[in-house]
PDB file of C-alpha atoms in Angstrom:
ATOM      1  CA  THR A   1      51.133 -15.922  26.497  1.00  0.00           C
ATOM      2  CA  VAL A   2      47.872 -14.317  25.510  1.00  0.00           C
ATOM      3  CA  THR A   3      44.987 -15.099  27.852  1.00  0.00           C
ATOM      4  CA  SER A   4      41.281 -14.819  27.190  1.00  0.00           C
ATOM      5  CA  GLU A   5      41.343 -11.467  29.005  1.00  0.00           C
ATOM      6  CA  ASN A   6      43.359 -10.124  26.071  1.00  0.00           C
ATOM      7  CA  ARG A   7      40.949 -11.344  23.387  1.00  0.00           C
ATOM      8  CA  ASP A   8      40.100  -7.856  22.088  1.00  0.00           C
ATOM      9  CA  GLY A   9      43.780  -7.092  21.504  1.00  0.00           C
ATOM     10  CA  LEU A  10      44.196 -10.421  19.731  1.00  0.00           C
ATOM     11  CA  PHE A  11      41.206  -9.696  17.493  1.00  0.00           C
ATOM     12  CA  ARG A  12      42.558  -6.225  16.608  1.00  0.00           C
ATOM     13  CA  TYR A  13      45.927  -7.767  15.755  1.00  0.00           C
ATOM     14  CA  LEU A  14      44.366 -10.468  13.569  1.00  0.00           C
ATOM     15  CA  GLN A  15      42.124  -7.944  11.850  1.00  0.00           C
ATOM     16  CA  GLY A  16      45.183  -5.824  11.097  1.00  0.00           C
ATOM     17  CA  ILE A  17      46.833  -8.747   9.322  1.00  0.00           C
ATOM     18  CA  GLY A  18      43.991  -8.826   6.824  1.00  0.00           C
ATOM     19  CA  THR A  19      42.549 -11.783   4.958  1.00  0.00           C
ATOM     20  CA  GLU A  20      45.154 -12.155   2.216  1.00  0.00           C
ATOM     21  CA  ARG A  21      47.464 -14.095   4.551  1.00  0.00           C
ATOM     22  CA  GLU A  22      46.504 -17.499   5.836  1.00  0.00           C
ATOM     23  CA  LEU A  23      47.052 -17.784   9.546  1.00  0.00           C
ATOM     24  CA  SER A  24      46.018 -20.144  12.316  1.00  0.00           C
ATOM     25  CA  VAL A  25      46.183 -19.408  16.033  1.00  0.00           C
ATOM     26  CA  GLU A  26      47.047 -21.866  18.792  1.00  0.00           C
ATOM     27  CA  PHE A  27      45.452 -21.389  22.215  1.00  0.00           C
ATOM     28  CA  ASN A  28      47.331 -22.963  25.114  1.00  0.00           C
ATOM     29  CA  HIS A  29      46.335 -20.945  28.169  1.00  0.00           C
ATOM     30  CA  ASP A  30      43.665 -22.653  30.266  1.00  0.00           C
ATOM     31  CA  SER A  31      41.562 -19.466  30.367  1.00  0.00           C
ATOM     32  CA  TRP A  32      40.549 -19.944  26.720  1.00  0.00           C
ATOM     33  CA  PHE A  33      38.899 -23.278  27.542  1.00  0.00           C
ATOM     34  CA  SER A  34      37.224 -22.497  30.877  1.00  0.00           C
ATOM     35  CA  ASP A  35      33.920 -21.319  29.331  1.00  0.00           C
ATOM     36  CA  LYS A  36      32.656 -23.440  26.426  1.00  0.00           C
ATOM     37  CA  ASP A  37      30.214 -20.766  25.197  1.00  0.00           C
ATOM     38  CA  GLN A  38      32.975 -18.144  25.143  1.00  0.00           C
ATOM     39  CA  PHE A  39      35.237 -20.559  23.298  1.00  0.00           C
ATOM     40  CA  MET A  40      32.570 -21.102  20.644  1.00  0.00           C
ATOM     41  CA  LEU A  41      32.280 -17.310  20.240  1.00  0.00           C
ATOM     42  CA  LEU A  42      36.060 -17.238  19.775  1.00  0.00           C
ATOM     43  CA  ILE A  43      35.799 -19.838  17.000  1.00  0.00           C
ATOM     44  CA  GLU A  44      33.043 -17.804  15.328  1.00  0.00           C
ATOM     45  CA  LYS A  45      35.149 -14.630  15.521  1.00  0.00           C
ATOM     46  CA  LEU A  46      38.117 -16.451  13.961  1.00  0.00           C
ATOM     47  CA  HIS A  47      35.795 -17.627  11.188  1.00  0.00           C
ATOM     48  CA  GLN A  48      34.662 -14.034  10.574  1.00  0.00           C
ATOM     49  CA  LEU A  49      38.296 -12.901  10.472  1.00  0.00           C
ATOM     50  CA  LYS A  50      39.111 -15.800   8.108  1.00  0.00           C
ATOM     51  CA  LYS A  51      41.711 -17.170  10.530  1.00  0.00           C
ATOM     52  CA  GLY A  52      42.235 -20.765  11.522  1.00  0.00           C
ATOM     53  CA  VAL A  53      42.506 -22.372  14.899  1.00  0.00           C
ATOM     54  CA  ILE A  54      45.121 -24.965  15.809  1.00  0.00           C
ATOM     55  CA  ILE A  55      44.048 -28.083  17.659  1.00  0.00           C
ATOM     56  CA  THR A  56      46.729 -29.202  20.091  1.00  0.00           C
ATOM     57  CA  ASP A  57      46.678 -32.871  21.030  1.00  0.00           C
ATOM     58  CA  VAL A  58      48.836 -33.310  24.120  1.00  0.00           C
ATOM     59  CA  PRO A  59      48.108 -36.241  26.447  1.00  0.00           C
ATOM     60  CA  GLN A  60      48.459 -34.041  29.556  1.00  0.00           C
ATOM     61  CA  LYS A  61      46.212 -31.206  28.284  1.00  0.00           C
ATOM     62  CA  ARG A  62      43.073 -32.840  26.938  1.00  0.00           C
ATOM     63  CA  HIS A  63      41.078 -29.580  27.059  1.00  0.00           C
ATOM     64  CA  ALA A  64      43.229 -28.242  24.189  1.00  0.00           C
ATOM     65  CA  VAL A  65      41.860 -30.998  21.929  1.00  0.00           C
ATOM     66  CA  HIS A  66      38.807 -28.841  21.327  1.00  0.00           C
ATOM     67  CA  MET A  67      37.890 -30.357  17.911  1.00  0.00           C
ATOM     68  CA  GLN A  68      36.617 -27.025  16.545  1.00  0.00           C
ATOM     69  CA  LEU A  69      37.353 -25.609  13.121  1.00  0.00           C
ATOM     70  CA  SER A  70      36.917 -21.999  12.042  1.00  0.00           C
ATOM     71  CA  GLY A  71      37.262 -22.642   8.334  1.00  0.00           C
ATOM     72  CA  ALA A  72      38.010 -25.208   5.636  1.00  0.00           C
ATOM     73  CA  THR A  73      41.529 -25.982   6.896  1.00  0.00           C
ATOM     74  CA  ALA A  74      42.444 -28.104   9.912  1.00  0.00           C
ATOM     75  CA  VAL A  75      45.765 -27.650  11.677  1.00  0.00           C
ATOM     76  CA  ILE A  76      46.593 -30.293  14.274  1.00  0.00           C
ATOM     77  CA  ARG A  77      49.678 -30.501  16.499  1.00  0.00           C
ATOM     78  CA  PHE A  78      50.048 -34.031  17.797  1.00  0.00           C
ATOM     79  CA  TYR A  79      52.443 -34.652  20.689  1.00  0.00           C
ATOM     80  CA  GLY A  80      53.334 -38.197  21.630  1.00  0.00           C
ATOM     81  CA  LEU A  81      55.938 -40.859  22.163  1.00  0.00           C
ATOM     82  CA  GLY A  82      55.438 -42.761  18.922  1.00  0.00           C
ATOM     83  CA  TRP A  83      54.942 -46.496  18.870  1.00  0.00           C
ATOM     84  CA  ASN A  84      52.696 -47.080  21.872  1.00  0.00           C
ATOM     85  CA  ASP A  85      49.069 -48.074  22.318  1.00  0.00           C
ATOM     86  CA  THR A  86      47.952 -44.601  23.398  1.00  0.00           C
ATOM     87  CA  ASP A  87      49.450 -42.816  20.391  1.00  0.00           C
ATOM     88  CA  LEU A  88      48.196 -45.475  17.972  1.00  0.00           C
ATOM     89  CA  PHE A  89      44.688 -45.117  19.407  1.00  0.00           C
ATOM     90  CA  ARG A  90      44.865 -41.319  19.158  1.00  0.00           C
ATOM     91  CA  ILE A  91      45.996 -41.528  15.517  1.00  0.00           C
ATOM     92  CA  SER A  92      43.058 -43.850  14.756  1.00  0.00           C
ATOM     93  CA  GLN A  93      40.713 -41.274  16.332  1.00  0.00           C
ATOM     94  CA  TRP A  94      42.275 -38.495  14.234  1.00  0.00           C
ATOM     95  CA  LYS A  95      41.771 -40.573  11.113  1.00  0.00           C
ATOM     96  CA  LYS A  96      38.040 -40.791  11.885  1.00  0.00           C
ATOM     97  CA  ALA A  97      37.733 -37.085  12.708  1.00  0.00           C
ATOM     98  CA  ILE A  98      39.644 -35.902   9.643  1.00  0.00           C
ATOM     99  CA  HIS A  99      37.648 -38.183   7.354  1.00  0.00           C
ATOM    100  CA  SER A 100      34.397 -36.872   8.857  1.00  0.00           C
ATOM    101  CA  TRP A 101      35.533 -33.278   8.356  1.00  0.00           C
ATOM    102  CA  TYR A 102      36.433 -33.979   4.727  1.00  0.00           C
ATOM    103  CA  LEU A 103      32.941 -35.342   4.164  1.00  0.00           C
ATOM    104  CA  GLN A 104      31.633 -32.053   5.605  1.00  0.00           C
ATOM    105  CA  GLY A 105      33.765 -29.859   3.314  1.00  0.00           C
ATOM    106  CA  LEU A 106      37.251 -29.750   4.812  1.00  0.00           C
ATOM    107  CA  GLU A 107      39.675 -28.765   2.064  1.00  0.00           C
ATOM    108  CA  ARG A 108      43.079 -29.207   3.722  1.00  0.00           C
ATOM    109  CA  CYS A 109      44.553 -30.738   6.819  1.00  0.00           C
ATOM    110  CA  PHE A 110      47.989 -30.207   8.294  1.00  0.00           C
ATOM    111  CA  LEU A 111      48.970 -32.782  10.919  1.00  0.00           C
ATOM    112  CA  PHE A 112      52.234 -31.909  12.642  1.00  0.00           C
ATOM    113  CA  LEU A 113      53.834 -34.725  14.614  1.00  0.00           C
ATOM    114  CA  HIS A 114      55.960 -33.913  17.647  1.00  0.00           C
ATOM    115  CA  ILE A 115      57.291 -37.302  18.684  1.00  0.00           C
ATOM    116  CA  ARG A 116      59.537 -37.660  21.699  1.00  0.00           C
ATOM    117  CA  ASN A 117      60.920 -41.156  21.036  1.00  0.00           C
ATOM    118  CA  LYS A 118      63.188 -40.920  17.984  1.00  0.00           C
ATOM    119  CA  GLU A 119      63.559 -44.704  17.704  1.00  0.00           C
ATOM    120  CA  GLY A 120      61.391 -45.850  14.820  1.00  0.00           C
ATOM    121  CA  LEU A 121      60.349 -42.266  14.065  1.00  0.00           C
ATOM    122  CA  ASP A 122      60.538 -42.602  10.274  1.00  0.00           C
ATOM    123  CA  ASP A 123      58.391 -45.745  10.403  1.00  0.00           C
ATOM    124  CA  PHE A 124      55.874 -44.024  12.680  1.00  0.00           C
ATOM    125  CA  ILE A 125      55.627 -41.035  10.341  1.00  0.00           C
ATOM    126  CA  GLU A 126      55.098 -43.377   7.377  1.00  0.00           C
ATOM    127  CA  TYR A 127      52.431 -45.252   9.346  1.00  0.00           C
ATOM    128  CA  VAL A 128      50.557 -42.004  10.126  1.00  0.00           C
ATOM    129  CA  GLN A 129      50.774 -40.882   6.495  1.00  0.00           C
ATOM    130  CA  GLU A 130      49.289 -44.173   5.317  1.00  0.00           C
ATOM    131  CA  GLU A 131      46.622 -44.215   8.041  1.00  0.00           C
ATOM    132  CA  CYS A 132      45.410 -40.715   7.271  1.00  0.00           C
ATOM    133  CA  LYS A 133      45.149 -41.072   3.478  1.00  0.00           C
ATOM    134  CA  PHE A 134      41.664 -40.875   1.964  1.00  0.00           C
TER     135      PHE A 134
END
């Protein structure tokens, strides 16, 4: 796990990859989110390096749902149970956010579903696909 203390090493690594490869980075360690100003500088640096940032939507880690983009692509990892009121509400909120981003110039969005309850999974995936169409 890379912490915010290792940010310079991360930036050197990302710079070494170059801009010809698309890449997004997921930040899970709490240290990345403890200082909002520092996090915004991180997003700006990723933008300069032409690298994306992954938004992780986990019910137990709400600070990782930072809602920041560093470019014209959104990558969202959504963790949930599936057919329950909380997940349905969260999907409705994502629909609003993604639509707003598209109106502001978002070109692509990747929404990865990690659903714990496998019962009705195909129907839930179909529901999310229909909900998030524009």
